[in-house]
mmCIF file of C-alpha atoms and ligand atoms in Angstrom:
data_model
loop_
_atom_site.group_PDB
_atom_site.id
_atom_site.type_symbol
_atom_site.label_atom_id
_atom_site.label_comp_id
_atom_site.label_asym_id
_atom_site.label_seq_id
_atom_site.Cartn_x
_atom_site.Cartn_y
_atom_site.Cartn_z
ATOM 1 C CA MET A 1 65.345 133.195 83.713
ATOM 2 C CA ALA A 2 64.834 136.772 84.784
ATOM 3 C CA TYR A 3 62.438 139.195 83.187
ATOM 4 C CA ILE A 4 64.526 141.865 81.446
ATOM 5 C CA ILE A 5 63.424 145.359 82.403
ATOM 6 C CA ASP A 6 63.343 147.447 79.249
ATOM 7 C CA GLY A 7 64.632 150.849 80.353
ATOM 8 C CA LYS A 8 64.532 152.199 76.817
ATOM 9 C CA LYS A 9 60.830 151.500 76.468
ATOM 10 C CA ILE A 10 59.927 152.874 79.903
ATOM 11 C CA ALA A 11 62.063 155.963 79.258
ATOM 12 C CA GLN A 12 60.201 156.450 75.980
ATOM 13 C CA GLU A 13 56.867 156.360 77.842
ATOM 14 C CA ILE A 14 58.123 159.056 80.209
ATOM 15 C CA ARG A 15 59.399 161.163 77.314
ATOM 16 C CA GLN A 16 55.961 160.980 75.714
ATOM 17 C CA GLU A 17 54.311 162.054 78.959
ATOM 18 C CA VAL A 18 56.762 164.953 79.265
ATOM 19 C CA GLY A 19 56.239 165.856 75.591
ATOM 20 C CA SER A 20 52.483 166.187 75.992
ATOM 21 C CA GLU A 21 52.872 168.281 79.150
ATOM 22 C CA VAL A 22 55.329 170.525 77.306
ATOM 23 C CA GLN A 23 52.753 171.050 74.566
ATOM 24 C CA LYS A 24 50.174 172.096 77.178
ATOM 25 C CA LEU A 25 52.620 174.598 78.659
ATOM 26 C CA LYS A 26 53.428 175.975 75.238
ATOM 27 C CA ARG A 27 49.742 176.569 74.591
ATOM 28 C CA ARG A 28 49.812 178.735 77.717
ATOM 29 C CA GLY A 29 52.765 180.641 76.310
ATOM 30 C CA ILE A 30 55.506 178.957 78.351
ATOM 31 C CA GLN A 31 58.501 177.510 76.551
ATOM 32 C CA PRO A 32 60.462 175.183 78.868
ATOM 33 C CA HIS A 33 64.123 175.977 78.515
ATOM 34 C CA LEU A 34 67.219 174.129 79.789
ATOM 35 C CA THR A 35 70.769 175.459 79.647
ATOM 36 C CA VAL A 36 73.667 173.065 79.947
ATOM 37 C CA VAL A 37 77.079 174.430 80.902
ATOM 38 C CA LEU A 38 80.073 172.477 79.670
ATOM 39 C CA VAL A 39 83.617 173.376 80.715
ATOM 40 C CA GLY A 40 86.584 171.668 79.098
ATOM 41 C CA GLU A 41 86.887 168.961 76.519
ATOM 42 C CA ASN A 42 86.075 165.733 78.318
ATOM 43 C CA PRO A 43 84.839 163.498 75.437
ATOM 44 C CA ALA A 44 82.380 161.562 77.637
ATOM 45 C CA SER A 45 80.882 164.850 78.887
ATOM 46 C CA GLN A 46 80.564 166.089 75.299
ATOM 47 C CA VAL A 47 78.615 162.930 74.396
ATOM 48 C CA TYR A 48 76.312 163.263 77.432
ATOM 49 C CA VAL A 49 75.646 166.924 76.678
ATOM 50 C CA ARG A 50 74.773 166.142 73.056
ATOM 51 C CA MET A 51 72.421 163.361 74.177
ATOM 52 C CA LYS A 52 70.691 165.696 76.618
ATOM 53 C CA GLY A 53 70.239 168.383 73.960
ATOM 54 C CA LYS A 54 68.791 165.918 71.478
ATOM 55 C CA ALA A 55 66.407 164.490 74.071
ATOM 56 C CA CYS A 56 65.166 168.004 74.928
ATOM 57 C CA GLU A 57 64.561 168.764 71.284
ATOM 58 C CA GLU A 58 62.507 165.584 70.857
ATOM 59 C CA VAL A 59 60.051 166.561 73.594
ATOM 60 C CA GLY A 60 59.871 170.249 72.655
ATOM 61 C CA ILE A 61 62.078 171.613 75.449
ATOM 62 C CA LEU A 62 64.337 174.394 74.259
ATOM 63 C CA SER A 63 67.929 173.662 75.144
ATOM 64 C CA GLY A 64 71.191 175.460 74.741
ATOM 65 C CA THR A 65 74.742 174.565 75.645
ATOM 66 C CA LEU A 66 77.257 177.117 76.842
ATOM 67 C CA THR A 67 80.686 175.676 76.096
ATOM 68 C CA PHE A 68 83.846 177.048 77.682
ATOM 69 C CA PRO A 69 87.520 176.097 77.497
ATOM 70 C CA ASP A 70 89.363 174.410 80.350
ATOM 71 C CA SER A 71 90.968 177.762 81.111
ATOM 72 C CA LEU A 72 87.684 179.290 82.326
ATOM 73 C CA THR A 73 88.241 180.609 85.834
ATOM 74 C CA GLN A 74 86.022 179.855 88.779
ATOM 75 C CA ALA A 75 85.025 183.526 89.013
ATOM 76 C CA GLU A 76 84.016 183.539 85.342
ATOM 77 C CA LEU A 77 81.945 180.405 85.793
ATOM 78 C CA LEU A 78 80.240 181.923 88.838
ATOM 79 C CA ASP A 79 79.308 184.951 86.699
ATOM 80 C CA VAL A 80 77.816 182.642 84.071
ATOM 81 C CA ILE A 81 75.708 180.888 86.718
ATOM 82 C CA HIS A 82 74.521 184.202 88.202
ATOM 83 C CA ASP A 83 73.447 185.380 84.741
ATOM 84 C CA LEU A 84 71.514 182.165 84.159
ATOM 85 C CA ASN A 85 69.900 182.396 87.599
ATOM 86 C CA ASP A 86 68.719 185.925 86.763
ATOM 87 C CA ASN A 87 67.440 185.066 83.302
ATOM 88 C CA PRO A 88 63.653 184.556 83.559
ATOM 89 C CA GLU A 89 63.547 182.676 80.263
ATOM 90 C CA ILE A 90 65.722 179.856 81.573
ATOM 91 C CA HIS A 91 64.001 177.284 83.772
ATOM 92 C CA GLY A 92 66.712 174.688 84.233
ATOM 93 C CA ILE A 93 70.482 174.925 84.666
ATOM 94 C CA LEU A 94 72.745 171.916 84.477
ATOM 95 C CA VAL A 95 76.488 172.128 84.946
ATOM 96 C CA GLN A 96 78.019 169.040 83.411
ATOM 97 C CA LEU A 97 80.372 167.287 85.833
ATOM 98 C CA PRO A 98 83.241 166.742 86.290
ATOM 99 C CA LEU A 99 84.592 170.288 86.277
ATOM 100 C CA PRO A 100 88.315 171.018 85.817
ATOM 101 C CA PRO A 101 90.272 170.614 89.080
ATOM 102 C CA HIS A 102 90.814 174.373 89.585
ATOM 103 C CA ILE A 103 87.067 174.885 90.005
ATOM 104 C CA ASP A 104 85.334 174.035 93.278
ATOM 105 C CA GLU A 105 82.444 171.829 92.205
ATOM 106 C CA ASN A 106 80.489 172.255 95.442
ATOM 107 C CA LEU A 107 80.699 176.033 95.234
ATOM 108 C CA ILE A 108 79.343 175.976 91.680
ATOM 109 C CA LEU A 109 76.504 173.602 92.550
ATOM 110 C CA GLU A 110 75.564 175.758 95.550
ATOM 111 C CA THR A 111 75.428 178.834 93.337
ATOM 112 C CA ILE A 112 72.811 177.436 90.978
ATOM 113 C CA SER A 113 69.380 178.667 92.040
ATOM 114 C CA PRO A 114 67.655 175.743 93.836
ATOM 115 C CA ASP A 115 64.563 176.484 91.706
ATOM 116 C CA LYS A 116 66.549 175.851 88.514
ATOM 117 C CA ASP A 117 68.659 172.993 89.842
ATOM 118 C CA VAL A 118 67.294 170.216 87.612
ATOM 119 C CA ASP A 119 70.174 167.898 88.611
ATOM 120 C CA GLY A 120 69.015 168.061 92.239
ATOM 121 C CA PHE A 121 72.526 168.540 93.631
ATOM 122 C CA HIS A 122 71.970 171.863 95.456
ATOM 123 C CA PRO A 123 72.097 171.415 99.263
ATOM 124 C CA ILE A 124 68.525 172.752 99.540
ATOM 125 C CA ASN A 125 67.243 170.067 97.208
ATOM 126 C CA VAL A 126 69.361 167.423 98.942
ATOM 127 C CA GLY A 127 67.906 168.600 102.260
ATOM 128 C CA LYS A 128 64.352 168.470 100.938
ATOM 129 C CA LEU A 129 64.881 164.920 99.760
ATOM 130 C CA ALA A 130 66.433 163.965 103.109
ATOM 131 C CA SER A 131 63.541 165.483 105.057
ATOM 132 C CA GLY A 132 60.895 163.925 102.853
ATOM 133 C CA GLN A 133 59.629 167.103 101.153
ATOM 134 C CA SER A 134 58.557 166.357 97.616
ATOM 135 C CA ASP A 135 58.713 169.877 96.143
ATOM 136 C CA GLY A 136 62.485 169.743 95.521
ATOM 137 C CA PHE A 137 64.375 168.226 92.630
ATOM 138 C CA VAL A 138 65.490 164.607 92.920
ATOM 139 C CA PRO A 139 68.640 163.615 90.989
ATOM 140 C CA ALA A 140 67.697 161.974 87.708
ATOM 141 C CA THR A 141 69.420 158.604 88.064
ATOM 142 C CA PRO A 142 67.881 157.627 91.425
ATOM 143 C CA ALA A 143 64.519 158.993 90.262
ATOM 144 C CA GLY A 144 64.911 156.819 87.156
ATOM 145 C CA VAL A 145 65.632 153.731 89.249
ATOM 146 C CA LEU A 146 62.447 154.320 91.252
ATOM 147 C CA GLU A 147 60.402 154.743 88.060
ATOM 148 C CA LEU A 148 61.775 151.451 86.737
ATOM 149 C CA LEU A 149 60.642 149.710 89.905
ATOM 150 C CA MET A 150 57.200 151.323 89.971
ATOM 151 C CA ARG A 151 56.453 150.869 86.296
ATOM 152 C CA THR A 152 57.376 147.178 86.376
ATOM 153 C CA ASN A 153 55.137 146.594 89.372
ATOM 154 C CA ASN A 154 57.967 146.145 91.855
ATOM 155 C CA PRO A 155 57.126 148.835 94.423
ATOM 156 C CA PRO A 156 59.813 149.106 97.126
ATOM 157 C CA GLU A 157 57.277 149.437 99.973
ATOM 158 C CA GLY A 158 58.098 146.984 102.775
ATOM 159 C CA LYS A 159 60.940 145.411 100.772
ATOM 160 C CA HIS A 160 64.539 145.130 101.840
ATOM 161 C CA VAL A 161 66.503 147.197 99.326
ATOM 162 C CA VAL A 162 70.276 146.825 99.388
ATOM 163 C CA ILE A 163 72.156 149.596 97.597
ATOM 164 C CA VAL A 164 75.816 148.978 96.839
ATOM 165 C CA GLY A 165 77.300 152.476 96.489
ATOM 166 C CA ARG A 166 76.891 155.613 98.602
ATOM 167 C CA SER A 167 77.735 158.399 96.145
ATOM 168 C CA ASN A 168 75.947 161.741 96.303
ATOM 169 C CA ILE A 169 74.767 161.236 92.728
ATOM 170 C CA VAL A 170 73.279 157.758 92.908
ATOM 171 C CA GLY A 171 73.496 155.606 96.045
ATOM 172 C CA LYS A 172 72.722 158.100 98.793
ATOM 173 C CA PRO A 173 69.830 159.975 97.123
ATOM 174 C CA LEU A 174 68.313 156.663 96.019
ATOM 175 C CA GLY A 175 68.296 155.437 99.596
ATOM 176 C CA LEU A 176 66.649 158.665 100.771
ATOM 177 C CA LEU A 177 64.031 158.404 98.032
ATOM 178 C CA LEU A 178 63.159 154.835 98.976
ATOM 179 C CA LEU A 179 62.894 155.760 102.655
ATOM 180 C CA ARG A 180 60.277 158.462 102.128
ATOM 181 C CA LYS A 181 56.950 157.911 103.873
ATOM 182 C CA GLN A 182 54.944 157.986 100.677
ATOM 183 C CA LYS A 183 54.131 156.010 97.541
ATOM 184 C CA GLY A 184 57.369 154.722 96.069
ATOM 185 C CA GLY A 185 59.038 154.834 99.489
ATOM 186 C CA ASN A 186 58.650 152.884 102.722
ATOM 187 C CA ALA A 187 61.455 150.458 101.920
ATOM 188 C CA THR A 188 63.935 149.057 104.419
ATOM 189 C CA VAL A 189 67.218 150.332 103.062
ATOM 190 C CA THR A 190 70.742 149.015 103.584
ATOM 191 C CA PHE A 191 73.722 150.895 102.139
ATOM 192 C CA CYS A 192 76.950 149.081 101.281
ATOM 193 C CA HIS A 193 80.274 150.575 100.184
ATOM 194 C CA SER A 194 83.943 149.788 99.804
ATOM 195 C CA ARG A 195 84.415 149.306 103.562
ATOM 196 C CA THR A 196 81.461 146.945 103.938
ATOM 197 C CA ARG A 197 82.475 143.545 105.255
ATOM 198 C CA ASN A 198 81.006 140.333 103.846
ATOM 199 C CA LEU A 199 79.252 142.188 101.042
ATOM 200 C CA GLY A 200 77.812 139.004 99.531
ATOM 201 C CA SER A 201 76.081 138.012 102.763
ATOM 202 C CA ILE A 202 74.265 141.375 102.765
ATOM 203 C CA THR A 203 73.390 141.519 99.070
ATOM 204 C CA GLN A 204 71.962 137.997 99.402
ATOM 205 C CA LYS A 205 69.311 139.354 101.756
ATOM 206 C CA ALA A 206 68.026 141.921 99.260
ATOM 207 C CA ASP A 207 64.543 141.730 97.778
ATOM 208 C CA ILE A 208 65.699 144.572 95.531
ATOM 209 C CA LEU A 209 69.415 144.893 94.854
ATOM 210 C CA VAL A 210 70.837 148.062 93.307
ATOM 211 C CA ALA A 211 74.442 148.149 92.121
ATOM 212 C CA ALA A 212 75.998 151.613 91.729
ATOM 213 C CA ILE A 213 79.660 150.810 92.147
ATOM 214 C CA GLY A 214 81.607 151.379 88.953
ATOM 215 C CA HIS A 215 83.293 147.932 88.939
ATOM 216 C CA ALA A 216 82.580 145.757 85.928
ATOM 217 C CA GLU A 217 80.402 142.700 86.673
ATOM 218 C CA MET A 218 81.240 142.670 90.385
ATOM 219 C CA ILE A 219 77.843 141.381 91.525
ATOM 220 C CA ARG A 220 77.846 137.654 90.825
ATOM 221 C CA LYS A 221 75.044 135.110 90.852
ATOM 222 C CA GLU A 222 75.956 133.719 94.284
ATOM 223 C CA MET A 223 75.555 137.213 95.819
ATOM 224 C CA VAL A 224 71.901 137.454 94.776
ATOM 225 C CA LYS A 225 68.828 135.982 96.463
ATOM 226 C CA PRO A 226 66.744 133.867 94.075
ATOM 227 C CA GLY A 227 63.730 135.924 93.000
ATOM 228 C CA ALA A 228 65.339 139.314 93.708
ATOM 229 C CA VAL A 229 64.876 142.345 91.471
ATOM 230 C CA VAL A 230 68.293 143.579 90.340
ATOM 231 C CA ILE A 231 68.910 147.120 89.103
ATOM 232 C CA ASP A 232 72.307 147.737 87.556
ATOM 233 C CA VAL A 233 73.317 151.403 87.496
ATOM 234 C CA GLY A 234 76.953 150.767 86.586
ATOM 235 C CA VAL A 235 78.436 151.627 83.214
ATOM 236 C CA ASN A 236 81.918 150.234 82.624
ATOM 237 C CA ARG A 237 84.027 149.880 79.514
ATOM 238 C CA VAL A 238 85.731 146.540 79.003
ATOM 239 C CA GLU A 239 88.188 145.889 76.202
ATOM 240 C CA ASP A 240 86.740 143.902 73.342
ATOM 241 C CA SER A 241 88.728 143.725 70.132
ATOM 242 C CA THR A 242 85.738 142.224 68.272
ATOM 243 C CA ARG A 243 83.847 145.547 68.640
ATOM 244 C CA PRO A 244 84.405 148.444 66.236
ATOM 245 C CA LYS A 245 85.311 150.791 69.105
ATOM 246 C CA GLY A 246 87.561 148.181 70.756
ATOM 247 C CA TYR A 247 85.392 148.017 73.878
ATOM 248 C CA ARG A 248 81.913 147.142 75.063
ATOM 249 C CA LEU A 249 79.825 148.460 77.927
ATOM 250 C CA VAL A 250 78.951 146.282 80.882
ATOM 251 C CA GLY A 251 77.279 146.974 84.187
ATOM 252 C CA ASP A 252 78.293 146.299 87.762
ATOM 253 C CA VAL A 253 76.271 143.089 87.641
ATOM 254 C CA HIS A 254 77.332 139.905 85.893
ATOM 255 C CA PHE A 255 74.237 139.847 83.686
ATOM 256 C CA GLU A 256 74.375 136.271 82.375
ATOM 257 C CA GLY A 257 74.880 134.662 85.783
ATOM 258 C CA VAL A 258 72.557 136.893 87.791
ATOM 259 C CA SER A 259 69.712 136.636 85.284
ATOM 260 C CA GLU A 260 69.600 132.897 86.047
ATOM 261 C CA VAL A 261 68.498 133.590 89.638
ATOM 262 C CA ALA A 262 66.865 137.042 89.651
ATOM 263 C CA LYS A 263 63.174 137.652 89.087
ATOM 264 C CA ALA A 264 63.896 140.763 87.025
ATOM 265 C CA ILE A 265 67.053 142.551 85.924
ATOM 266 C CA THR A 266 68.055 145.683 84.012
ATOM 267 C CA PRO A 267 70.485 145.322 81.097
ATOM 268 C CA VAL A 268 73.478 147.581 80.375
ATOM 269 C CA PRO A 269 73.087 149.408 78.097
ATOM 270 C CA GLY A 270 69.318 149.898 77.866
ATOM 271 C CA GLY A 271 68.399 149.841 81.556
ATOM 272 C CA VAL A 272 69.010 152.769 83.878
ATOM 273 C CA GLY A 273 70.918 154.936 81.346
ATOM 274 C CA PRO A 274 67.922 155.998 79.208
ATOM 275 C CA MET A 275 65.927 156.660 82.384
ATOM 276 C CA THR A 276 68.441 159.228 83.598
ATOM 277 C CA ILE A 277 67.851 161.402 80.547
ATOM 278 C CA ALA A 278 64.071 160.958 80.683
ATOM 279 C CA LEU A 279 63.997 162.066 84.323
ATOM 280 C CA LEU A 280 66.171 165.079 83.564
ATOM 281 C CA LEU A 281 63.500 166.120 81.046
ATOM 282 C CA ARG A 282 60.832 165.623 83.676
ATOM 283 C CA ASN A 283 62.777 167.769 86.146
ATOM 284 C CA THR A 284 63.054 170.528 83.531
ATOM 285 C CA LEU A 285 59.312 170.319 82.973
ATOM 286 C CA LYS A 286 58.786 170.596 86.739
ATOM 287 C CA ALA A 287 61.013 173.691 86.833
ATOM 288 C CA SER A 288 58.992 175.367 84.061
ATOM 289 C CA LYS A 289 55.671 174.509 85.701
ATOM 290 C CA ARG A 290 56.846 175.993 88.988
ATOM 291 C CA ASP A 291 57.782 179.144 87.177
ATOM 292 C CA GLN A 292 54.255 179.335 85.798
ATOM 293 C CA GLU A 293 52.807 178.868 89.279
ATOM 294 C CA LYS A 294 54.789 181.887 90.493
ATOM 295 C CA GLU A 295 53.193 184.151 87.895
HETATM 296 N N1 LIG B 301 73.284 154.926 83.985
HETATM 297 C C1 LIG B 301 73.424 156.171 84.430
HETATM 298 O O1 LIG B 301 72.716 157.071 84.047
HETATM 299 C C2 LIG B 301 74.469 156.463 85.447
HETATM 300 C C3 LIG B 301 74.464 157.655 86.166
HETATM 301 C C4 LIG B 301 75.420 157.855 87.162
HETATM 302 C C5 LIG B 301 76.375 156.871 87.379
HETATM 303 N N2 LIG B 301 76.387 155.750 86.609
HETATM 304 C C6 LIG B 301 77.364 154.672 86.835
HETATM 305 O O2 LIG B 301 77.103 154.088 88.100
HETATM 306 C C7 LIG B 301 78.317 153.684 88.697
HETATM 307 C C8 LIG B 301 78.428 154.357 90.050
HETATM 308 O O3 LIG B 301 78.495 155.752 89.858
HETATM 309 P P1 LIG B 301 78.773 156.759 91.051
HETATM 310 O O4 LIG B 301 78.856 158.113 90.478
HETATM 311 O O5 LIG B 301 77.812 156.475 92.153
HETATM 312 O O6 LIG B 301 80.258 156.256 91.472
HETATM 313 P P2 LIG B 301 81.204 156.653 92.673
HETATM 314 O O7 LIG B 301 80.987 158.057 93.097
HETATM 315 O O8 LIG B 301 82.565 156.205 92.279
HETATM 316 O O9 LIG B 301 80.701 155.718 93.865
HETATM 317 C C9 LIG B 301 80.908 154.331 93.835
HETATM 318 C C10 LIG B 301 80.434 153.725 95.130
HETATM 319 O O10 LIG B 301 80.727 152.324 95.082
HETATM 320 C C11 LIG B 301 81.419 151.946 96.259
HETATM 321 N N3 LIG B 301 82.369 150.876 95.990
HETATM 322 C C12 LIG B 301 83.500 150.951 95.252
HETATM 323 N N4 LIG B 301 84.123 149.755 95.257
HETATM 324 C C13 LIG B 301 83.379 148.930 96.027
HETATM 325 C C14 LIG B 301 83.510 147.586 96.422
HETATM 326 N N5 LIG B 301 84.537 146.837 96.036
HETATM 327 N N6 LIG B 301 82.563 147.059 97.208
HETATM 328 C C15 LIG B 301 81.503 147.798 97.624
HETATM 329 N N7 LIG B 301 81.323 149.100 97.263
HETATM 330 C C16 LIG B 301 82.250 149.641 96.491
HETATM 331 C C17 LIG B 301 82.150 153.196 96.726
HETATM 332 O O11 LIG B 301 82.416 153.074 98.098
HETATM 333 P P3 LIG B 301 83.161 154.263 98.937
HETATM 334 O O12 LIG B 301 82.097 155.288 99.154
HETATM 335 O O13 LIG B 301 83.569 153.574 100.184
HETATM 336 O O14 LIG B 301 84.287 154.734 98.091
HETATM 337 C C18 LIG B 301 81.146 154.281 96.371
HETATM 338 O O15 LIG B 301 80.222 154.472 97.399
HETATM 339 C C19 LIG B 301 79.419 154.042 87.711
HETATM 340 O O16 LIG B 301 79.668 152.912 86.884
HETATM 341 C C20 LIG B 301 78.794 155.146 86.868
HETATM 342 O O17 LIG B 301 79.331 155.214 85.576
HETATM 343 C C21 LIG B 301 75.446 155.518 85.678
#
């Protein structure tokens, strides 16, 4: 049976590390400060934003949420971002996605100052990651996946990592991170996606298999090499009338089956999810430290 990677515990370790660094900064008179911008009333986004705010509070990062109705225009949102960019007291800016359809998401992300872009979605930060420069911001979920691997003694160096999913938020930046010529990198990376043929024959070759698909329990036991490390990024709701909310959360990996063959596996919930928030805190800390270096 597979070792279950405890993302909650590892995320807690990272939060403690961030918390003590925040205290050091505060002693030097710097108060790390994150602003989250939320447009519209998407209930899932509201939950994520609340979780982020609470996590900031726990480690001593000041956080505020600017909430706007769906009717906010693109021009108004651009003004908000410009104001935040110009505000020296704010170190990190995060625009919660998705945005309403009348707003061009790429334009908004490009407007955030790259130095405050704690989500790591600005083209400059994407470019830094792609060219192997480590002074940019790396998106929190892929950074969290790498931390899970490193802190459970499963470094990707020299391993064949198969990533199912090529999104700009998870799959692609994770592949770039694992390709870097430095500690935590040097993997042989294969990307798979919806047009990949014979997916199972490729996933079976993975020493480390990452699923970031968004399809409940799609990765089955027979698709996994015995002894592989399996990281499940997916979060999917499946109906379950026995649960108070009428649903339960499952990953992209069929946990019961795959844990019979894998060496190690992340659960859902309690695997990658908590890491994403912890790494967002670490990015905010990095933004505040940079600001200090400029002074
Ligand atoms: N735990 C966390 O903190 C966290 C954070 C972010 C995302 N997530 C979860 O991770 C999952 C992926 O998120 P995302 O934002 O990357 O999703 P996304 O943008 O929808 O991308 C999904 C990727 O999976 C590929 N795919 C879809 N169906 C496939 C199939 N049948 N076979 C092979 N590949 C297939 C898609 O291929 P194409 O490119 O060809 O369409 C795409 O590249 C979701 O469940 C999301 O909720 C979790």
